[in-house]
PDB file of C-alpha atoms in Angstrom:
ATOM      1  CA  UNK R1497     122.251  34.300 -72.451  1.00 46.00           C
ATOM      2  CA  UNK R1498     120.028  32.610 -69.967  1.00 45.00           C
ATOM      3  CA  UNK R1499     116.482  33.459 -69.120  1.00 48.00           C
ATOM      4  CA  UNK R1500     115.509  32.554 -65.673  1.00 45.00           C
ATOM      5  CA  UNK R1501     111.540  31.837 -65.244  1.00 44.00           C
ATOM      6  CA  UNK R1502     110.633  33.188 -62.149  1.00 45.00           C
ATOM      7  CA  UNK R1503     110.138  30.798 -59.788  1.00 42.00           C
ATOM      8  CA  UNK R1504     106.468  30.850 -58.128  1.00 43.00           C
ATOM      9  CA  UNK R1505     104.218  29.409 -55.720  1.00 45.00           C
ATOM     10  CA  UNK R1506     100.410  29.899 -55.548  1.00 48.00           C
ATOM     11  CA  UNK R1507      99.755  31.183 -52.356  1.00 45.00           C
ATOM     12  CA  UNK R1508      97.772  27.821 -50.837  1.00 47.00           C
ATOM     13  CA  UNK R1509     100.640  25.659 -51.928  1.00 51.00           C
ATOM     14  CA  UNK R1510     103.377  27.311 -48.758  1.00 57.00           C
ATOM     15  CA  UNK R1511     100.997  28.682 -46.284  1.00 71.00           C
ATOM     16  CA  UNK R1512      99.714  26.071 -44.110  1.00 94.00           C
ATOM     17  CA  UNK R1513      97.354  26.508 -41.399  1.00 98.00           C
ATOM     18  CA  UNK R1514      96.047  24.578 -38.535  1.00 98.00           C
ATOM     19  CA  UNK R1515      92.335  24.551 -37.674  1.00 99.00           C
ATOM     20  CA  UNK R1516      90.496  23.161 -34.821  1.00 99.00           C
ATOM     21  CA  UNK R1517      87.123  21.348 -35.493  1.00 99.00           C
ATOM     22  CA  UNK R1518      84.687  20.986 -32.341  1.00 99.00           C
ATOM     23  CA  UNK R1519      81.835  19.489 -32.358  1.00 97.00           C
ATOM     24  CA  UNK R1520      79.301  19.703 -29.897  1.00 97.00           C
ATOM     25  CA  UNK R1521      76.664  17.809 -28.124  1.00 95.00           C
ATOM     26  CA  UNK R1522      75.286  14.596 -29.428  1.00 92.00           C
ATOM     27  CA  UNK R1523      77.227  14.997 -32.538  1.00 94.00           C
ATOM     28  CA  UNK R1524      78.779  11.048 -31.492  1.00 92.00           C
ATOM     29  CA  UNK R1525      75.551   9.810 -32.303  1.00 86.00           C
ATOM     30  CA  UNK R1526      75.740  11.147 -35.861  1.00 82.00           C
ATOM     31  CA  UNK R1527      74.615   7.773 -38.222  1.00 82.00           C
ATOM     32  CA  UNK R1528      72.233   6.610 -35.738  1.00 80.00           C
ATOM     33  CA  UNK R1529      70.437  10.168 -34.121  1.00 74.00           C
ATOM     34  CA  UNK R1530      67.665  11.384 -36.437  1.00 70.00           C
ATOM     35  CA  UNK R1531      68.944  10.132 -39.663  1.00 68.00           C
ATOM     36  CA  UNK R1532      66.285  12.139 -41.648  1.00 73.00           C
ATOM     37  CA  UNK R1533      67.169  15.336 -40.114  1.00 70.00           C
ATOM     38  CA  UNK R1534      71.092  14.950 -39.729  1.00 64.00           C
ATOM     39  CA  UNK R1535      71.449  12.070 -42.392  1.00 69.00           C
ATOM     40  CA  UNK R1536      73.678   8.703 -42.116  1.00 78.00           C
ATOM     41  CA  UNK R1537      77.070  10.197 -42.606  1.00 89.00           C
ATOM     42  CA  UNK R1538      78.753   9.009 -38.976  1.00 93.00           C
ATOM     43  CA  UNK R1539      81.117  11.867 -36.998  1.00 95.00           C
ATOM     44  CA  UNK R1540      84.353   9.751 -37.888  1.00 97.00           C
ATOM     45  CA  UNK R1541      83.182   9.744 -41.258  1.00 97.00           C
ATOM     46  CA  UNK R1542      82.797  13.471 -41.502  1.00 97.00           C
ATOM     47  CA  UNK R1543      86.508  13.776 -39.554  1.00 97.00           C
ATOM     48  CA  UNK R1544      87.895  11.767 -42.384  1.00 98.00           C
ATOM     49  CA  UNK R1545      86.410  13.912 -45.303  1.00 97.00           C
ATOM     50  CA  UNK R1546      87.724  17.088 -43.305  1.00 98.00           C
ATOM     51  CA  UNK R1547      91.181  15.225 -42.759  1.00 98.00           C
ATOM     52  CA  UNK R1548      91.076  14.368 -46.788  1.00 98.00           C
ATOM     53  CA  UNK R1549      89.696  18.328 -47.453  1.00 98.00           C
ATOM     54  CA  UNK R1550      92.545  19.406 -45.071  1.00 98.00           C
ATOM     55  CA  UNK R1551      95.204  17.500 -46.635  1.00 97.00           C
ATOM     56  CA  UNK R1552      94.764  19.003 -50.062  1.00 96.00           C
ATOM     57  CA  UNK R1553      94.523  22.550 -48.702  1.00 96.00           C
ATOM     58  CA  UNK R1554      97.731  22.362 -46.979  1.00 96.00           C
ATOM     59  CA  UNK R1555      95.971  22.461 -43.851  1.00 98.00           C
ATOM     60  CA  UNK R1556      96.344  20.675 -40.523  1.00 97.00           C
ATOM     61  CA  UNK R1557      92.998  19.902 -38.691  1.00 98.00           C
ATOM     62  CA  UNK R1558      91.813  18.487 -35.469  1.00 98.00           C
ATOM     63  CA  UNK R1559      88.901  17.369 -34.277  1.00 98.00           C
ATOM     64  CA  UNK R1560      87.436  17.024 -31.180  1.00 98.00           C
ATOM     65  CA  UNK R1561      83.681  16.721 -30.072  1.00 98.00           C
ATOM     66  CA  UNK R1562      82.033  16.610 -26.265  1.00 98.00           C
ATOM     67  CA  UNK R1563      78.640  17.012 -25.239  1.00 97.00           C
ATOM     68  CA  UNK R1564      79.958  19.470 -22.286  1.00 98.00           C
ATOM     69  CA  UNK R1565      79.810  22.769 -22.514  1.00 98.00           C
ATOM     70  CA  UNK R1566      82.738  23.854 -20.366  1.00 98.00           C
ATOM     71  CA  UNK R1567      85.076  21.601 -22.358  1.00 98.00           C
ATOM     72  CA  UNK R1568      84.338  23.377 -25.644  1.00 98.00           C
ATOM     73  CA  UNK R1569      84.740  26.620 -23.830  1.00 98.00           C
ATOM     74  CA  UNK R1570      87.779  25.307 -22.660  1.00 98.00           C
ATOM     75  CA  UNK R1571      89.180  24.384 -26.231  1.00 98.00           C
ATOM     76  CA  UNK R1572      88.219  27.355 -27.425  1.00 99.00           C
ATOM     77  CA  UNK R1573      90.038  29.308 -24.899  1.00 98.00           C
ATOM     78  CA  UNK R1574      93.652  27.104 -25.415  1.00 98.00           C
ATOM     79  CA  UNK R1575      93.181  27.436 -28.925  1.00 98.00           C
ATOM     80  CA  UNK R1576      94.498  31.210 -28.988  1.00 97.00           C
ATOM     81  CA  UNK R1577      98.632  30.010 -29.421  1.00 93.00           C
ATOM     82  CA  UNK R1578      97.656  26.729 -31.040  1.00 97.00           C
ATOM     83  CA  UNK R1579      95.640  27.222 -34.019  1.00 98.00           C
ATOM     84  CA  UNK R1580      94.780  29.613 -37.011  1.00 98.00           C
ATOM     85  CA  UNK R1581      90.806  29.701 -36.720  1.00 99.00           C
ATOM     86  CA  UNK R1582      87.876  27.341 -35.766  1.00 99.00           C
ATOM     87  CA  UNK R1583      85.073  25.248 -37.384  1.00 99.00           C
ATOM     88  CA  UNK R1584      82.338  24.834 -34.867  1.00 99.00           C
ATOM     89  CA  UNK R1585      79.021  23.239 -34.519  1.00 97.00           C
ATOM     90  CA  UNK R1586      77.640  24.080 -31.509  1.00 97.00           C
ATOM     91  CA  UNK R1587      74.517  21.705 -31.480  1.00 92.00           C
ATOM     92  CA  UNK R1588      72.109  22.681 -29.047  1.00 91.00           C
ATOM     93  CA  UNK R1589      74.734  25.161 -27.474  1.00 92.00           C
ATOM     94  CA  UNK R1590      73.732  27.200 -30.591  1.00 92.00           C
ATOM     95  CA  UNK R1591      70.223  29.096 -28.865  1.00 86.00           C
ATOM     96  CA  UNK R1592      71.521  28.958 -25.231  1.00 87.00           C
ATOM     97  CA  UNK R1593      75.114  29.374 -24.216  1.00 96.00           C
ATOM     98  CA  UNK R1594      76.382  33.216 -24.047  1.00 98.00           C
ATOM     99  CA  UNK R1595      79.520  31.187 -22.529  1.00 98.00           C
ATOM    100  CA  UNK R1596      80.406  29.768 -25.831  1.00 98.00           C
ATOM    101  CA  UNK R1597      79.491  33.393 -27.261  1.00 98.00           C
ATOM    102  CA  UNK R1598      81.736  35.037 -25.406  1.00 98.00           C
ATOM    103  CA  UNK R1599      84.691  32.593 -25.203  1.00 99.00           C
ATOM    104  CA  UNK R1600      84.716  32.665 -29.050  1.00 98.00           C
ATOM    105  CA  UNK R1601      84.793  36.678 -28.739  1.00 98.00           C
ATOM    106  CA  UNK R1602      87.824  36.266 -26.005  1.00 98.00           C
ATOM    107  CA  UNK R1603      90.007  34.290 -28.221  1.00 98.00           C
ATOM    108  CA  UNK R1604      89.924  36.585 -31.132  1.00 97.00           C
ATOM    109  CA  UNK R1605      90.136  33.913 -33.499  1.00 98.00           C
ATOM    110  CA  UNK R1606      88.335  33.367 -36.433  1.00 99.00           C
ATOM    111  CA  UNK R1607      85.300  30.839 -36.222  1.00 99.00           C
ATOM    112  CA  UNK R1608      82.731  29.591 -38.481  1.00 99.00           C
ATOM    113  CA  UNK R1609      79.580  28.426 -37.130  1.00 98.00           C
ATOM    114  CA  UNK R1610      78.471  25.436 -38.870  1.00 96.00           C
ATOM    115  CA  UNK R1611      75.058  22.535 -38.859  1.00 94.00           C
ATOM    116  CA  UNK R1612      74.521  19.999 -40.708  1.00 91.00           C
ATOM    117  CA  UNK R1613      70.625  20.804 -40.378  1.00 82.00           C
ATOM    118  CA  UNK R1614      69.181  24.418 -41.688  1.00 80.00           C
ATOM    119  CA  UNK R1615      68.387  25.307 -38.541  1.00 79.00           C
ATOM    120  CA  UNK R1616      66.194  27.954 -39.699  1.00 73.00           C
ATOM    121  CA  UNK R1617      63.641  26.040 -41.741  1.00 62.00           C
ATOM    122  CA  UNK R1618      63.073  23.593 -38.679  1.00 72.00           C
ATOM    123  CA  UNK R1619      61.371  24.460 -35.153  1.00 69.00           C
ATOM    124  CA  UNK R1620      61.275  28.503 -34.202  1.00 69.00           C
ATOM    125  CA  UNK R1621      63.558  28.068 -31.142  1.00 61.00           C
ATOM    126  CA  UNK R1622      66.028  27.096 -33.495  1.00 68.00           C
ATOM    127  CA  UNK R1623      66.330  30.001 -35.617  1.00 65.00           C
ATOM    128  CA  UNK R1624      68.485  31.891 -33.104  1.00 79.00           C
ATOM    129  CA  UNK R1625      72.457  31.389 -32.871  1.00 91.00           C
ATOM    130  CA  UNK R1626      73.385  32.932 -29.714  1.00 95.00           C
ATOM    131  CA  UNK R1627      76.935  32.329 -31.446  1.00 96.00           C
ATOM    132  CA  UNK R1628      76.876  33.826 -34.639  1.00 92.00           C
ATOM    133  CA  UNK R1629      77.258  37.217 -33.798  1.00 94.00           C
ATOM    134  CA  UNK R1630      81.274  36.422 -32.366  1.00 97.00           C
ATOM    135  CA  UNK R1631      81.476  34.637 -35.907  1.00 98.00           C
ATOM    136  CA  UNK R1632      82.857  35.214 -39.182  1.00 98.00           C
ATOM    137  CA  UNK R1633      79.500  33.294 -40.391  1.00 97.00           C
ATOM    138  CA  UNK R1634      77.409  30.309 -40.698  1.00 97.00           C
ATOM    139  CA  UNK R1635      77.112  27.645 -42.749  1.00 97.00           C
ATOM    140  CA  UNK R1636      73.865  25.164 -42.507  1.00 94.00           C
ATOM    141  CA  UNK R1637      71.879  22.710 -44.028  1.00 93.00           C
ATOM    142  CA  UNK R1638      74.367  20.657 -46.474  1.00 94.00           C
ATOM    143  CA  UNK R1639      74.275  17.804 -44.626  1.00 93.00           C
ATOM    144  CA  UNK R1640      78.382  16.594 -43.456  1.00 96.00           C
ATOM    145  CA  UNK R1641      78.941  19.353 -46.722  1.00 97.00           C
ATOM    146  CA  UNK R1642      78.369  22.551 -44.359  1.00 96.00           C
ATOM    147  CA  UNK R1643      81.387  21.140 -42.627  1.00 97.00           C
ATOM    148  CA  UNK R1644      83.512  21.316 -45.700  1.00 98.00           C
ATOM    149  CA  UNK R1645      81.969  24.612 -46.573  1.00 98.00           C
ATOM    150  CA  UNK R1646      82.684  26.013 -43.698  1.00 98.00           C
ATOM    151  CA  UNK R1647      86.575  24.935 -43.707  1.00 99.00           C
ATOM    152  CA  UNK R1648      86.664  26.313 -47.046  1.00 98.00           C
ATOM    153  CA  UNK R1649      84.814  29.162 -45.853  1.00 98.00           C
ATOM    154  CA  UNK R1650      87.738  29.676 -43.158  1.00 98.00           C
ATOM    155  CA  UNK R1651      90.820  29.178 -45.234  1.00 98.00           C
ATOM    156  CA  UNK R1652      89.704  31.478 -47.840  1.00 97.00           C
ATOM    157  CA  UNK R1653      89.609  34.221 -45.056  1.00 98.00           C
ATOM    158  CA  UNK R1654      92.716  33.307 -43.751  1.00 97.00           C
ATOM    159  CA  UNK R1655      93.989  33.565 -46.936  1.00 96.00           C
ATOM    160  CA  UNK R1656      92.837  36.813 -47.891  1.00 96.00           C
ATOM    161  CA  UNK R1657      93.974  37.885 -44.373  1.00 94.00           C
ATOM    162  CA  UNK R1658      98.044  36.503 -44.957  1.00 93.00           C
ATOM    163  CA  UNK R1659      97.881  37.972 -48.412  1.00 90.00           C
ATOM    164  CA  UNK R1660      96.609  41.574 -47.294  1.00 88.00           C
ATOM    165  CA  UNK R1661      98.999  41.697 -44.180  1.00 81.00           C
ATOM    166  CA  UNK R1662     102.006  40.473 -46.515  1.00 68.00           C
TER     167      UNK R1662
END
């Protein structure tokens, strides 16, 4: 007589997902802009610890980063057939565009709002997200970490979403 094991798979090892990663204004001086305040870690350094992150999550990421505001609006918006959920950092877009707001609120997708900064133990102005509310959450003040954090953050709830709607 033979006993079969069951076979199994953990749940992150055959559901893959594909997240876009935007990152806003100024971000391309990351390295050189305000080292004390956003540290030395470059934006194509951060890319490649989200590509390595992604990779051993089963998860397919890409990144793209303007200092317009209309473009990420317009990412956002052709993200809807494309991709699974978004990592964003905003930047300054964070306290003054209801466009991104509401373009994150149009695509239905989940997005994580993430700074490298705590933007809430620097300058008043910047404790407001104008974005957060259209959110899952957000994720600040870990340096290039709240951008892992924040992917993690994301695939765990898209996770939890598969698994409940299986």
């Amino acid at each position: 007589m033979y006993r079969v094991k069951p076979f199994s798979l953990s749940w992150r090892n055959y559901v893959s997902y594909r997240v876009l990663v935007l990152h806003g204004p100024s971000l391309n001086m990351l390295g050189q802009r305000e080292p004390a305040i956003y540290g030395s870690t470059t934006l194509k350094d951060i890319n490649a610890r989200l590509e390595a992150y992604a990779n051993a999550h089963n998860t397919t990421i890409v990144a793209q980063q303007t200092n317009h505001e209309g473009m990420l609006i317009d990412w956002l918006h052709s993200a809807v057939d494309t991709y699974d959920g978004v990592v964003l950092n905003p930047g300054a877009y964070t306290h003054t565009s209801v466009a991104i707001r509401d373009a994150i609120a149009a695509t239905g997708l989940p997005v994580v709002e993430c700074h490298l900064s705590n933007i809430h133990a620097r300058e008043p102005f910047r404790h407001t997200s104008l974005i957060a509310p259209a959110c899952l959450g957000q994720i600040s003040g870990f340096g290039w970490r709240s951008y892992i954090l924040a992917l993690d953050a994301l695939l765990g709830h898209l996770r939890a979403r598969d698994q409940n709607n299986s």
